[in-house]
mmCIF file with all atom_site columns, C-alpha atoms in Angstrom:
data_model
loop_
_atom_site.group_PDB
_atom_site.id
_atom_site.type_symbol
_atom_site.label_atom_id
_atom_site.label_alt_id
_atom_site.label_comp_id
_atom_site.label_asym_id
_atom_site.label_entity_id
_atom_site.label_seq_id
_atom_site.pdbx_PDB_ins_code
_atom_site.Cartn_x
_atom_site.Cartn_y
_atom_site.Cartn_z
_atom_site.occupancy
_atom_site.B_iso_or_equiv
_atom_site.pdbx_formal_charge
_atom_site.auth_seq_id
_atom_site.auth_comp_id
_atom_site.auth_asym_id
_atom_site.auth_atom_id
_atom_site.pdbx_PDB_model_num
ATOM 1   C CA . GLY A 1 1   ? 6.387   -9.224  -14.270 1.00 73.00 ? 37  GLY A CA 1
ATOM 2   C CA . ILE A 1 2   ? 3.777   -11.395 -12.299 1.00 81.00 ? 38  ILE A CA 1
ATOM 3   C CA . PHE A 1 3   ? 0.771   -11.747 -14.962 1.00 83.00 ? 39  PHE A CA 1
ATOM 4   C CA . ALA A 1 4   ? 2.872   -14.192 -16.868 1.00 85.00 ? 40  ALA A CA 1
ATOM 5   C CA . PRO A 1 5   ? 4.388   -16.218 -14.209 1.00 87.00 ? 41  PRO A CA 1
ATOM 6   C CA . MET A 1 6   ? 1.019   -17.022 -12.668 1.00 87.00 ? 42  MET A CA 1
ATOM 7   C CA . LEU A 1 7   ? -0.837  -17.889 -15.771 1.00 86.00 ? 43  LEU A CA 1
ATOM 8   C CA . PHE A 1 8   ? 2.128   -20.415 -16.595 1.00 89.00 ? 44  PHE A CA 1
ATOM 9   C CA . ILE A 1 9   ? 1.866   -22.168 -12.991 1.00 91.00 ? 45  ILE A CA 1
ATOM 10  C CA . GLY A 1 10  ? -1.600  -21.826 -12.811 1.00 88.00 ? 46  GLY A CA 1
ATOM 11  C CA . GLY A 1 11  ? -1.627  -24.186 -16.231 1.00 87.00 ? 47  GLY A CA 1
ATOM 12  C CA . MET A 1 12  ? 0.384   -26.561 -15.085 1.00 91.00 ? 48  MET A CA 1
ATOM 13  C CA . ALA A 1 13  ? -1.325  -26.683 -11.825 1.00 90.00 ? 49  ALA A CA 1
ATOM 14  C CA . GLY A 1 14  ? -4.463  -27.253 -13.657 1.00 88.00 ? 50  GLY A CA 1
ATOM 15  C CA . TYR A 1 15  ? -3.134  -29.685 -16.261 1.00 87.00 ? 51  TYR A CA 1
ATOM 16  C CA . PHE A 1 16  ? -1.363  -31.734 -13.139 1.00 90.00 ? 52  PHE A CA 1
ATOM 17  C CA . THR A 1 17  ? -4.855  -31.770 -11.310 1.00 89.00 ? 53  THR A CA 1
ATOM 18  C CA . ALA A 1 18  ? -6.438  -33.156 -14.318 1.00 88.00 ? 54  ALA A CA 1
ATOM 19  C CA . GLY A 1 19  ? -3.926  -35.612 -15.084 1.00 88.00 ? 55  GLY A CA 1
ATOM 20  C CA . LEU A 1 20  ? -4.124  -36.744 -11.357 1.00 89.00 ? 56  LEU A CA 1
ATOM 21  C CA . ALA A 1 21  ? -8.203  -36.605 -11.537 1.00 88.00 ? 57  ALA A CA 1
ATOM 22  C CA . SER A 1 22  ? -8.077  -38.778 -14.611 1.00 86.00 ? 58  SER A CA 1
ATOM 23  C CA . ARG A 1 23  ? -6.822  -41.867 -12.554 1.00 86.00 ? 59  ARG A CA 1
ATOM 24  C CA . TRP A 1 24  ? -10.337 -42.184 -11.116 1.00 89.00 ? 60  TRP A CA 1
ATOM 25  C CA . VAL A 1 25  ? -12.496 -40.022 -13.375 1.00 85.00 ? 61  VAL A CA 1
ATOM 26  C CA . ASN A 1 26  ? -12.800 -40.752 -17.096 1.00 87.00 ? 62  ASN A CA 1
ATOM 27  C CA . LEU A 1 27  ? -11.414 -37.174 -18.593 1.00 85.00 ? 63  LEU A CA 1
ATOM 28  C CA . THR A 1 28  ? -11.095 -36.067 -22.401 1.00 85.00 ? 64  THR A CA 1
ATOM 29  C CA . ALA A 1 29  ? -8.502  -33.960 -24.169 1.00 86.00 ? 65  ALA A CA 1
ATOM 30  C CA . ALA A 1 30  ? -10.827 -31.259 -23.794 1.00 85.00 ? 66  ALA A CA 1
ATOM 31  C CA . ASP A 1 31  ? -11.294 -31.651 -20.331 1.00 85.00 ? 67  ASP A CA 1
ATOM 32  C CA . HIS A 1 32  ? -7.380  -31.314 -19.309 1.00 87.00 ? 68  HIS A CA 1
ATOM 33  C CA . VAL A 1 33  ? -7.544  -28.288 -21.679 1.00 87.00 ? 69  VAL A CA 1
ATOM 34  C CA . VAL A 1 34  ? -10.623 -26.732 -19.274 1.00 87.00 ? 70  VAL A CA 1
ATOM 35  C CA . LEU A 1 35  ? -9.130  -27.592 -16.339 1.00 89.00 ? 71  LEU A CA 1
ATOM 36  C CA . ALA A 1 36  ? -5.684  -25.603 -17.167 1.00 89.00 ? 72  ALA A CA 1
ATOM 37  C CA . VAL A 1 37  ? -7.030  -22.766 -18.188 1.00 89.00 ? 73  VAL A CA 1
ATOM 38  C CA . VAL A 1 38  ? -9.322  -22.925 -15.277 1.00 90.00 ? 74  VAL A CA 1
ATOM 39  C CA . GLY A 1 39  ? -6.124  -23.045 -13.206 1.00 89.00 ? 75  GLY A CA 1
ATOM 40  C CA . MET A 1 40  ? -4.560  -20.299 -15.034 1.00 89.00 ? 76  MET A CA 1
ATOM 41  C CA . SER A 1 41  ? -7.721  -17.656 -14.241 1.00 89.00 ? 77  SER A CA 1
ATOM 42  C CA . ALA A 1 42  ? -7.688  -18.765 -10.480 1.00 89.00 ? 78  ALA A CA 1
ATOM 43  C CA . CYS A 1 43  ? -3.928  -18.618 -9.723  1.00 89.00 ? 79  CYS A CA 1
ATOM 44  C CA . LEU A 1 44  ? -3.866  -15.338 -11.267 1.00 88.00 ? 80  LEU A CA 1
ATOM 45  C CA . GLY A 1 45  ? -6.929  -13.651 -9.644  1.00 88.00 ? 81  GLY A CA 1
ATOM 46  C CA . ALA A 1 46  ? -5.911  -15.609 -6.134  1.00 87.00 ? 82  ALA A CA 1
ATOM 47  C CA . LEU A 1 47  ? -2.705  -13.862 -6.568  1.00 88.00 ? 83  LEU A CA 1
ATOM 48  C CA . VAL A 1 48  ? -3.676  -10.451 -7.216  1.00 86.00 ? 84  VAL A CA 1
ATOM 49  C CA . ARG A 1 49  ? -7.351  -10.511 -6.129  1.00 85.00 ? 85  ARG A CA 1
ATOM 50  C CA . ALA A 1 50  ? -8.953  -9.088  -9.353  1.00 83.00 ? 86  ALA A CA 1
ATOM 51  C CA . PRO A 1 51  ? -11.275 -11.591 -10.447 1.00 85.00 ? 87  PRO A CA 1
ATOM 52  C CA . LEU A 1 52  ? -12.906 -9.875  -13.358 1.00 86.00 ? 88  LEU A CA 1
ATOM 53  C CA . THR A 1 53  ? -9.486  -8.883  -15.175 1.00 85.00 ? 89  THR A CA 1
ATOM 54  C CA . SER A 1 54  ? -7.976  -12.430 -14.590 1.00 86.00 ? 90  SER A CA 1
ATOM 55  C CA . ILE A 1 55  ? -11.048 -14.090 -15.998 1.00 87.00 ? 91  ILE A CA 1
ATOM 56  C CA . LEU A 1 56  ? -11.001 -11.481 -19.119 1.00 86.00 ? 92  LEU A CA 1
ATOM 57  C CA . ILE A 1 57  ? -7.299  -12.221 -19.675 1.00 86.00 ? 93  ILE A CA 1
ATOM 58  C CA . VAL A 1 58  ? -7.864  -15.738 -20.149 1.00 84.00 ? 94  VAL A CA 1
ATOM 59  C CA . PHE A 1 59  ? -10.806 -15.726 -22.002 1.00 83.00 ? 95  PHE A CA 1
ATOM 60  C CA . GLU A 1 60  ? -9.117  -13.296 -24.833 1.00 83.00 ? 96  GLU A CA 1
ATOM 61  C CA . MET A 1 61  ? -6.592  -16.061 -25.080 1.00 82.00 ? 97  MET A CA 1
ATOM 62  C CA . THR A 1 62  ? -9.509  -18.353 -25.887 1.00 79.00 ? 98  THR A CA 1
ATOM 63  C CA . HIS A 1 63  ? -12.724 -16.663 -26.866 1.00 81.00 ? 99  HIS A CA 1
ATOM 64  C CA . GLN A 1 64  ? -14.613 -19.596 -25.866 1.00 81.00 ? 100 GLN A CA 1
ATOM 65  C CA . PHE A 1 65  ? -18.018 -18.687 -24.080 1.00 83.00 ? 101 PHE A CA 1
ATOM 66  C CA . SER A 1 66  ? -18.481 -22.167 -23.198 1.00 82.00 ? 102 SER A CA 1
ATOM 67  C CA . LEU A 1 67  ? -15.322 -21.858 -20.814 1.00 83.00 ? 103 LEU A CA 1
ATOM 68  C CA . VAL A 1 68  ? -16.938 -18.939 -18.756 1.00 84.00 ? 104 VAL A CA 1
ATOM 69  C CA . PRO A 1 69  ? -19.077 -21.191 -16.421 1.00 87.00 ? 105 PRO A CA 1
ATOM 70  C CA . GLY A 1 70  ? -15.639 -23.044 -15.900 1.00 86.00 ? 106 GLY A CA 1
ATOM 71  C CA . LEU A 1 71  ? -13.535 -19.898 -15.000 1.00 86.00 ? 107 LEU A CA 1
ATOM 72  C CA . LEU A 1 72  ? -16.462 -18.308 -12.897 1.00 88.00 ? 108 LEU A CA 1
ATOM 73  C CA . LEU A 1 73  ? -16.498 -21.311 -10.503 1.00 89.00 ? 109 LEU A CA 1
ATOM 74  C CA . GLY A 1 74  ? -12.852 -21.993 -10.453 1.00 88.00 ? 110 GLY A CA 1
ATOM 75  C CA . MET A 1 75  ? -12.452 -18.029 -9.332  1.00 88.00 ? 111 MET A CA 1
ATOM 76  C CA . ALA A 1 76  ? -14.844 -18.368 -6.888  1.00 90.00 ? 112 ALA A CA 1
ATOM 77  C CA . ILE A 1 77  ? -13.139 -21.096 -5.011  1.00 90.00 ? 113 ILE A CA 1
ATOM 78  C CA . SER A 1 78  ? -9.707  -19.322 -5.586  1.00 89.00 ? 114 SER A CA 1
ATOM 79  C CA . GLN A 1 79  ? -10.689 -16.163 -4.079  1.00 88.00 ? 115 GLN A CA 1
ATOM 80  C CA . SER A 1 80  ? -12.199 -17.680 -1.064  1.00 90.00 ? 116 SER A CA 1
ATOM 81  C CA . LEU A 1 81  ? -9.205  -19.800 -0.399  1.00 88.00 ? 117 LEU A CA 1
ATOM 82  C CA . ALA A 1 82  ? -7.103  -16.675 -1.241  1.00 86.00 ? 118 ALA A CA 1
ATOM 83  C CA . ARG A 1 83  ? -9.029  -14.540 1.431   1.00 85.00 ? 119 ARG A CA 1
ATOM 84  C CA . ILE A 1 84  ? -8.895  -17.435 4.139   1.00 88.00 ? 120 ILE A CA 1
ATOM 85  C CA . ALA A 1 85  ? -5.020  -17.604 3.633   1.00 84.00 ? 121 ALA A CA 1
ATOM 86  C CA . GLY A 1 86  ? -4.865  -13.779 4.039   1.00 81.00 ? 122 GLY A CA 1
ATOM 87  C CA . HIS A 1 87  ? -6.334  -10.398 3.453   1.00 80.00 ? 123 HIS A CA 1
ATOM 88  C CA . LEU A 1 88  ? -3.720  -8.454  1.565   1.00 81.00 ? 124 LEU A CA 1
ATOM 89  C CA . ASN A 1 89  ? -3.246  -8.912  -1.955  1.00 80.00 ? 125 ASN A CA 1
ATOM 90  C CA . PHE A 1 90  ? 0.232   -8.955  -3.807  1.00 78.00 ? 126 PHE A CA 1
ATOM 91  C CA . TYR A 1 91  ? 0.789   -5.934  -3.932  1.00 76.00 ? 127 TYR A CA 1
ATOM 92  C CA . ASP A 1 92  ? -0.327  -4.578  -0.673  1.00 78.00 ? 128 ASP A CA 1
ATOM 93  C CA . ALA A 1 93  ? 1.667   -7.415  0.915   1.00 78.00 ? 129 ALA A CA 1
ATOM 94  C CA . LEU A 1 94  ? 4.880   -6.012  -0.870  1.00 75.00 ? 130 LEU A CA 1
ATOM 95  C CA . LEU A 1 95  ? 4.219   -2.530  0.566   1.00 73.00 ? 131 LEU A CA 1
ATOM 96  C CA . VAL A 1 96  ? 3.989   -3.836  4.402   1.00 74.00 ? 132 VAL A CA 1
ATOM 97  C CA . GLN A 1 97  ? 7.013   -6.316  3.666   1.00 74.00 ? 133 GLN A CA 1
ATOM 98  C CA . ASP A 1 98  ? 8.932   -2.243  3.073   1.00 70.00 ? 134 ASP A CA 1
ATOM 99  C CA . GLY A 1 99  ? 7.513   -1.151  6.376   1.00 65.00 ? 135 GLY A CA 1
ATOM 100 C CA . HIS A 1 100 ? 4.453   0.875   4.775   1.00 66.00 ? 136 HIS A CA 1
ATOM 101 C CA . GLU A 1 101 ? 2.195   1.152   6.945   1.00 61.00 ? 137 GLU A CA 1
ATOM 102 C CA . LEU A 1 102 ? -1.743  0.762   4.829   1.00 62.00 ? 138 LEU A CA 1
ATOM 103 C CA . HIS A 1 103 ? -4.709  2.776   5.921   1.00 56.00 ? 139 HIS A CA 1
ATOM 104 C CA . LYS A 1 104 ? -7.576  2.643   3.945   1.00 58.00 ? 140 LYS A CA 1
ATOM 105 C CA . VAL A 1 105 ? -9.248  6.028   2.956   1.00 54.00 ? 141 VAL A CA 1
ATOM 106 C CA . ARG A 1 106 ? -12.816 6.109   1.798   1.00 57.00 ? 142 ARG A CA 1
ATOM 107 C CA . PRO A 1 107 ? -13.420 9.589   1.020   1.00 51.00 ? 143 PRO A CA 1
ATOM 108 C CA . PRO A 1 108 ? -16.350 11.542  -0.321  1.00 55.00 ? 144 PRO A CA 1
ATOM 109 C CA . LYS A 1 109 ? -17.220 11.567  -3.897  1.00 58.00 ? 145 LYS A CA 1
ATOM 110 C CA . ASP A 1 110 ? -18.008 14.693  -4.709  1.00 63.00 ? 146 ASP A CA 1
ATOM 111 C CA . LEU A 1 111 ? -15.544 17.999  -4.536  1.00 65.00 ? 147 LEU A CA 1
ATOM 112 C CA . GLU A 1 112 ? -17.350 20.196  -2.235  1.00 73.00 ? 148 GLU A CA 1
ATOM 113 C CA . SER A 1 113 ? -17.215 17.174  0.445   1.00 75.00 ? 149 SER A CA 1
ATOM 114 C CA . TRP A 1 114 ? -13.796 16.640  -0.456  1.00 71.00 ? 150 TRP A CA 1
ATOM 115 C CA . LEU A 1 115 ? -12.859 19.998  0.347   1.00 77.00 ? 151 LEU A CA 1
ATOM 116 C CA . ARG A 1 116 ? -14.529 19.788  3.655   1.00 82.00 ? 152 ARG A CA 1
ATOM 117 C CA . LEU A 1 117 ? -12.781 16.670  4.754   1.00 82.00 ? 153 LEU A CA 1
ATOM 118 C CA . PRO A 1 118 ? -11.199 16.525  7.796   1.00 86.00 ? 154 PRO A CA 1
ATOM 119 C CA . VAL A 1 119 ? -7.181  16.226  8.024   1.00 86.00 ? 155 VAL A CA 1
ATOM 120 C CA . GLY A 1 120 ? -7.627  13.208  10.802  1.00 84.00 ? 156 GLY A CA 1
ATOM 121 C CA . ALA A 1 121 ? -9.667  11.220  7.978   1.00 84.00 ? 157 ALA A CA 1
ATOM 122 C CA . ILE A 1 122 ? -6.740  10.618  5.655   1.00 84.00 ? 158 ILE A CA 1
ATOM 123 C CA . ALA A 1 123 ? -3.618  11.277  7.783   1.00 86.00 ? 159 ALA A CA 1
ATOM 124 C CA . ASN A 1 124 ? -1.427  8.114   8.990   1.00 85.00 ? 160 ASN A CA 1
ATOM 125 C CA . PRO A 1 125 ? -2.326  7.703   12.225  1.00 86.00 ? 161 PRO A CA 1
ATOM 126 C CA . LYS A 1 126 ? 0.523   5.807   13.280  1.00 84.00 ? 162 LYS A CA 1
ATOM 127 C CA . PRO A 1 127 ? 3.987   7.853   12.131  1.00 86.00 ? 163 PRO A CA 1
ATOM 128 C CA . VAL A 1 128 ? 7.344   6.600   13.045  1.00 87.00 ? 164 VAL A CA 1
ATOM 129 C CA . ALA A 1 129 ? 8.768   9.413   15.065  1.00 89.00 ? 165 ALA A CA 1
ATOM 130 C CA . ILE A 1 130 ? 12.653  9.459   15.867  1.00 90.00 ? 166 ILE A CA 1
ATOM 131 C CA . SER A 1 131 ? 12.951  9.779   20.036  1.00 87.00 ? 167 SER A CA 1
ATOM 132 C CA . GLY A 1 132 ? 16.823  10.009  20.316  1.00 84.00 ? 168 GLY A CA 1
ATOM 133 C CA . PHE A 1 133 ? 20.004  10.272  18.172  1.00 84.00 ? 169 PHE A CA 1
ATOM 134 C CA . SER A 1 134 ? 21.773  6.816   19.159  1.00 85.00 ? 170 SER A CA 1
ATOM 135 C CA . ARG A 1 135 ? 23.244  5.319   16.332  1.00 86.00 ? 171 ARG A CA 1
ATOM 136 C CA . GLY A 1 136 ? 21.389  2.362   17.018  1.00 88.00 ? 172 GLY A CA 1
ATOM 137 C CA . GLU A 1 137 ? 17.899  3.977   17.101  1.00 87.00 ? 173 GLU A CA 1
ATOM 138 C CA . LEU A 1 138 ? 18.991  5.804   13.782  1.00 88.00 ? 174 LEU A CA 1
ATOM 139 C CA . GLU A 1 139 ? 20.590  2.930   11.941  1.00 89.00 ? 175 GLU A CA 1
ATOM 140 C CA . GLU A 1 140 ? 17.118  1.183   13.002  1.00 88.00 ? 176 GLU A CA 1
ATOM 141 C CA . LYS A 1 141 ? 14.643  3.547   11.872  1.00 88.00 ? 177 LYS A CA 1
ATOM 142 C CA . ILE A 1 142 ? 16.747  3.541   8.237   1.00 88.00 ? 178 ILE A CA 1
ATOM 143 C CA . LYS A 1 143 ? 16.912  -0.121  7.744   1.00 88.00 ? 179 LYS A CA 1
ATOM 144 C CA . ARG A 1 144 ? 13.351  -1.011  8.855   1.00 87.00 ? 180 ARG A CA 1
ATOM 145 C CA . TYR A 1 145 ? 11.608  2.239   6.907   1.00 87.00 ? 181 TYR A CA 1
ATOM 146 C CA . PRO A 1 146 ? 11.533  3.622   3.472   1.00 85.00 ? 182 PRO A CA 1
ATOM 147 C CA . TYR A 1 147 ? 10.355  6.882   4.653   1.00 86.00 ? 183 TYR A CA 1
ATOM 148 C CA . ASN A 1 148 ? 11.948  9.901   3.465   1.00 86.00 ? 184 ASN A CA 1
ATOM 149 C CA . VAL A 1 149 ? 11.034  12.219  6.493   1.00 88.00 ? 185 VAL A CA 1
ATOM 150 C CA . PHE A 1 150 ? 10.937  11.391  10.083  1.00 91.00 ? 186 PHE A CA 1
ATOM 151 C CA . PRO A 1 151 ? 9.008   13.639  12.865  1.00 90.00 ? 187 PRO A CA 1
ATOM 152 C CA . VAL A 1 152 ? 11.647  14.157  16.022  1.00 90.00 ? 188 VAL A CA 1
ATOM 153 C CA . VAL A 1 153 ? 9.938   13.746  19.133  1.00 89.00 ? 189 VAL A CA 1
ATOM 154 C CA . LEU A 1 154 ? 12.058  14.563  22.108  1.00 86.00 ? 190 LEU A CA 1
ATOM 155 C CA . ASN A 1 155 ? 10.539  14.672  25.806  1.00 83.00 ? 191 ASN A CA 1
ATOM 156 C CA . GLY A 1 156 ? 7.188   13.957  24.226  1.00 80.00 ? 192 GLY A CA 1
ATOM 157 C CA . ARG A 1 157 ? 6.900   17.298  22.364  1.00 86.00 ? 193 ARG A CA 1
ATOM 158 C CA . LEU A 1 158 ? 7.715   17.514  18.680  1.00 88.00 ? 194 LEU A CA 1
ATOM 159 C CA . GLU A 1 159 ? 10.920  19.434  17.922  1.00 89.00 ? 195 GLU A CA 1
ATOM 160 C CA . GLY A 1 160 ? 10.799  19.066  14.075  1.00 89.00 ? 196 GLY A CA 1
ATOM 161 C CA . LEU A 1 161 ? 11.391  16.978  10.644  1.00 90.00 ? 197 LEU A CA 1
ATOM 162 C CA . LEU A 1 162 ? 14.616  15.083  10.079  1.00 89.00 ? 198 LEU A CA 1
ATOM 163 C CA . SER A 1 163 ? 15.259  13.884  6.476   1.00 88.00 ? 199 SER A CA 1
ATOM 164 C CA . ARG A 1 164 ? 16.911  10.134  5.369   1.00 88.00 ? 200 ARG A CA 1
ATOM 165 C CA . GLN A 1 165 ? 19.513  11.820  3.795   1.00 87.00 ? 201 GLN A CA 1
ATOM 166 C CA . SER A 1 166 ? 20.605  13.770  6.902   1.00 87.00 ? 202 SER A CA 1
ATOM 167 C CA . ILE A 1 167 ? 20.580  10.973  8.909   1.00 88.00 ? 203 ILE A CA 1
ATOM 168 C CA . ILE A 1 168 ? 22.364  8.922   6.387   1.00 88.00 ? 204 ILE A CA 1
ATOM 169 C CA . ASN A 1 169 ? 25.306  11.345  6.241   1.00 86.00 ? 205 ASN A CA 1
ATOM 170 C CA . TYR A 1 170 ? 25.346  11.332  9.758   1.00 85.00 ? 206 TYR A CA 1
ATOM 171 C CA . LEU A 1 171 ? 25.828  7.490   10.577  1.00 85.00 ? 207 LEU A CA 1
ATOM 172 C CA . ARG A 1 172 ? 28.415  7.894   7.380   1.00 84.00 ? 208 ARG A CA 1
ATOM 173 C CA . GLY A 1 173 ? 30.816  10.552  9.776   1.00 79.00 ? 209 GLY A CA 1
ATOM 174 C CA . GLU A 1 174 ? 30.090  12.993  7.538   1.00 63.00 ? 210 GLU A CA 1
ATOM 175 C CA . GLY A 1 175 ? 30.460  16.510  9.273   1.00 53.00 ? 211 GLY A CA 1
ATOM 176 C CA . GLY A 1 176 ? 30.443  14.922  12.390  1.00 61.00 ? 212 GLY A CA 1
ATOM 177 C CA . GLN A 1 177 ? 27.889  16.330  14.388  1.00 72.00 ? 213 GLN A CA 1
ATOM 178 C CA . LEU A 1 178 ? 24.284  15.827  14.891  1.00 73.00 ? 214 LEU A CA 1
ATOM 179 C CA . PRO A 1 179 ? 21.691  15.545  11.695  1.00 76.00 ? 215 PRO A CA 1
ATOM 180 C CA . GLU A 1 180 ? 19.833  19.027  11.370  1.00 80.00 ? 216 GLU A CA 1
ATOM 181 C CA . ILE A 1 181 ? 16.136  19.249  12.570  1.00 86.00 ? 217 ILE A CA 1
ATOM 182 C CA . GLN A 1 182 ? 14.170  20.821  9.953   1.00 86.00 ? 218 GLN A CA 1
ATOM 183 C CA . LYS A 1 183 ? 11.208  22.784  10.863  1.00 88.00 ? 219 LYS A CA 1
ATOM 184 C CA . ALA A 1 184 ? 7.820   20.823  11.249  1.00 88.00 ? 220 ALA A CA 1
ATOM 185 C CA . VAL A 1 185 ? 4.852   22.228  9.570   1.00 89.00 ? 221 VAL A CA 1
ATOM 186 C CA . THR A 1 186 ? 1.803   21.315  11.496  1.00 91.00 ? 222 THR A CA 1
ATOM 187 C CA . CYS A 1 187 ? -1.765  21.272  11.128  1.00 91.00 ? 223 CYS A CA 1
ATOM 188 C CA . PHE A 1 188 ? -4.956  19.850  13.623  1.00 92.00 ? 224 PHE A CA 1
ATOM 189 C CA . PRO A 1 189 ? -6.729  16.711  12.723  1.00 90.00 ? 225 PRO A CA 1
ATOM 190 C CA . ASP A 1 190 ? -10.148 19.084  12.638  1.00 90.00 ? 226 ASP A CA 1
ATOM 191 C CA . GLN A 1 191 ? -8.807  21.473  9.887   1.00 90.00 ? 227 GLN A CA 1
ATOM 192 C CA . THR A 1 192 ? -10.038 20.653  6.319   1.00 88.00 ? 228 THR A CA 1
ATOM 193 C CA . VAL A 1 193 ? -8.063  19.633  3.046   1.00 84.00 ? 229 VAL A CA 1
ATOM 194 C CA . ASN A 1 194 ? -9.013  22.984  1.819   1.00 85.00 ? 230 ASN A CA 1
ATOM 195 C CA . GLU A 1 195 ? -7.408  24.624  4.536   1.00 86.00 ? 231 GLU A CA 1
ATOM 196 C CA . ILE A 1 196 ? -4.328  23.069  4.874   1.00 86.00 ? 232 ILE A CA 1
ATOM 197 C CA . GLY A 1 197 ? -3.206  23.423  1.096   1.00 80.00 ? 233 GLY A CA 1
ATOM 198 C CA . ASP A 1 198 ? -1.322  26.637  1.886   1.00 82.00 ? 234 ASP A CA 1
ATOM 199 C CA . LYS A 1 199 ? 0.489   24.763  4.562   1.00 85.00 ? 235 LYS A CA 1
ATOM 200 C CA . PHE A 1 200 ? 1.806   22.180  1.976   1.00 81.00 ? 236 PHE A CA 1
ATOM 201 C CA . ILE A 1 201 ? 3.314   24.928  0.194   1.00 80.00 ? 237 ILE A CA 1
ATOM 202 C CA . ALA A 1 202 ? 5.229   26.067  3.277   1.00 82.00 ? 238 ALA A CA 1
ATOM 203 C CA . SER A 1 203 ? 6.592   22.864  4.084   1.00 83.00 ? 239 SER A CA 1
ATOM 204 C CA . PRO A 1 204 ? 9.848   22.316  2.154   1.00 79.00 ? 240 PRO A CA 1
ATOM 205 C CA . VAL A 1 205 ? 9.688   18.555  2.471   1.00 82.00 ? 241 VAL A CA 1
ATOM 206 C CA . ASN A 1 206 ? 6.012   18.490  1.252   1.00 83.00 ? 242 ASN A CA 1
ATOM 207 C CA . VAL A 1 207 ? 5.069   16.900  4.844   1.00 88.00 ? 243 VAL A CA 1
ATOM 208 C CA . LEU A 1 208 ? 2.329   17.833  7.490   1.00 91.00 ? 244 LEU A CA 1
ATOM 209 C CA . VAL A 1 209 ? 2.414   16.897  11.152  1.00 91.00 ? 245 VAL A CA 1
ATOM 210 C CA . VAL A 1 210 ? -0.900  16.305  12.690  1.00 91.00 ? 246 VAL A CA 1
ATOM 211 C CA . VAL A 1 211 ? -0.835  17.460  16.308  1.00 90.00 ? 247 VAL A CA 1
ATOM 212 C CA . ASP A 1 212 ? -3.378  18.017  19.050  1.00 89.00 ? 248 ASP A CA 1
ATOM 213 C CA . ARG A 1 213 ? -5.260  21.497  19.544  1.00 87.00 ? 249 ARG A CA 1
ATOM 214 C CA . ASP A 1 214 ? -4.642  21.054  23.067  1.00 85.00 ? 250 ASP A CA 1
ATOM 215 C CA . ASP A 1 215 ? -1.719  19.334  24.089  1.00 84.00 ? 251 ASP A CA 1
ATOM 216 C CA . GLY A 1 216 ? 0.235   19.054  20.888  1.00 83.00 ? 252 GLY A CA 1
ATOM 217 C CA . SER A 1 217 ? 0.872   15.569  20.874  1.00 86.00 ? 253 SER A CA 1
ATOM 218 C CA . ILE A 1 218 ? 1.634   13.810  17.524  1.00 88.00 ? 254 ILE A CA 1
ATOM 219 C CA . LYS A 1 219 ? -2.053  12.540  16.136  1.00 89.00 ? 255 LYS A CA 1
ATOM 220 C CA . GLY A 1 220 ? -0.677  11.781  12.253  1.00 88.00 ? 256 GLY A CA 1
ATOM 221 C CA . ILE A 1 221 ? 1.098   12.389  9.447   1.00 90.00 ? 257 ILE A CA 1
ATOM 222 C CA . ILE A 1 222 ? 0.161   13.633  6.097   1.00 89.00 ? 258 ILE A CA 1
ATOM 223 C CA . THR A 1 223 ? 2.510   13.401  2.719   1.00 85.00 ? 259 THR A CA 1
ATOM 224 C CA . MET A 1 224 ? 1.443   14.860  -0.451  1.00 81.00 ? 260 MET A CA 1
ATOM 225 C CA . HIS A 1 225 ? 1.439   11.500  -1.490  1.00 80.00 ? 261 HIS A CA 1
ATOM 226 C CA . ASP A 1 226 ? -1.540  10.809  0.909   1.00 79.00 ? 262 ASP A CA 1
ATOM 227 C CA . LEU A 1 227 ? -3.293  13.491  -0.228  1.00 77.00 ? 263 LEU A CA 1
ATOM 228 C CA . ILE A 1 228 ? -2.979  12.729  -4.293  1.00 76.00 ? 264 ILE A CA 1
ATOM 229 C CA . ARG A 1 229 ? -4.010  8.727   -3.340  1.00 74.00 ? 265 ARG A CA 1
ATOM 230 C CA . ALA A 1 230 ? -7.102  10.169  -1.487  1.00 72.00 ? 266 ALA A CA 1
ATOM 231 C CA . GLN A 1 231 ? -7.872  12.198  -4.061  1.00 68.00 ? 267 GLN A CA 1
ATOM 232 C CA . ALA A 1 232 ? -7.352  9.648   -6.797  1.00 67.00 ? 268 ALA A CA 1
ATOM 233 C CA . ALA A 1 233 ? -9.577  7.483   -4.761  1.00 64.00 ? 269 ALA A CA 1
ATOM 234 C CA . MET A 1 234 ? -12.665 9.414   -5.050  1.00 59.00 ? 270 MET A CA 1
ATOM 235 C CA . THR A 1 235 ? -12.720 9.490   -9.070  1.00 57.00 ? 271 THR A CA 1
ATOM 236 C CA . GLU A 1 236 ? -12.733 5.283   -8.925  1.00 54.00 ? 272 GLU A CA 1
#
């Protein structure tokens, strides 16, 4: 976990700051403890970007209401510095590091509006497609992206879907032939969440490719996980 290490590092940082400041400012032993506690809360809050949670965790350990003003001030400073340093929290940064494309979904707050929500609002607009079967390209896709399914686009046309396991088998030389391309189930950006339910059932890999109505070009990709995450966000 990261909570205990961050609380320890923050506490040591706060205590070190108190010791350094005491060379110029007259600080009591209680002041050292206050700065250590504020450091714990500020360090954890800056990392996970959850200021209220970080304050409550530290407050539960002390049960001292007199510390709350200091915790609030330290949290305000740490959050400001954290947002200057970067816009991602620890967990989102790990997803980006692993090759996931983050896109924020703001679904409606009632069921009727959710069912009428167009697919284009929650689909990933930047799908990772395979445009050839060279070993170099396939190895690069497998190493760089953790996805289980990749759309295959040849000469600008959607040919189907390629599973991660079939690519791995091909690269290992198992079977000695090109990986099998599965049929892609498609939908349009203006179709609603209610309309694509049956399409997910028809897809053996729980993936739909969003294509343009006119020219058939890929506009995005939507997985069952995307749908569940968006639906969970509606209840928050």
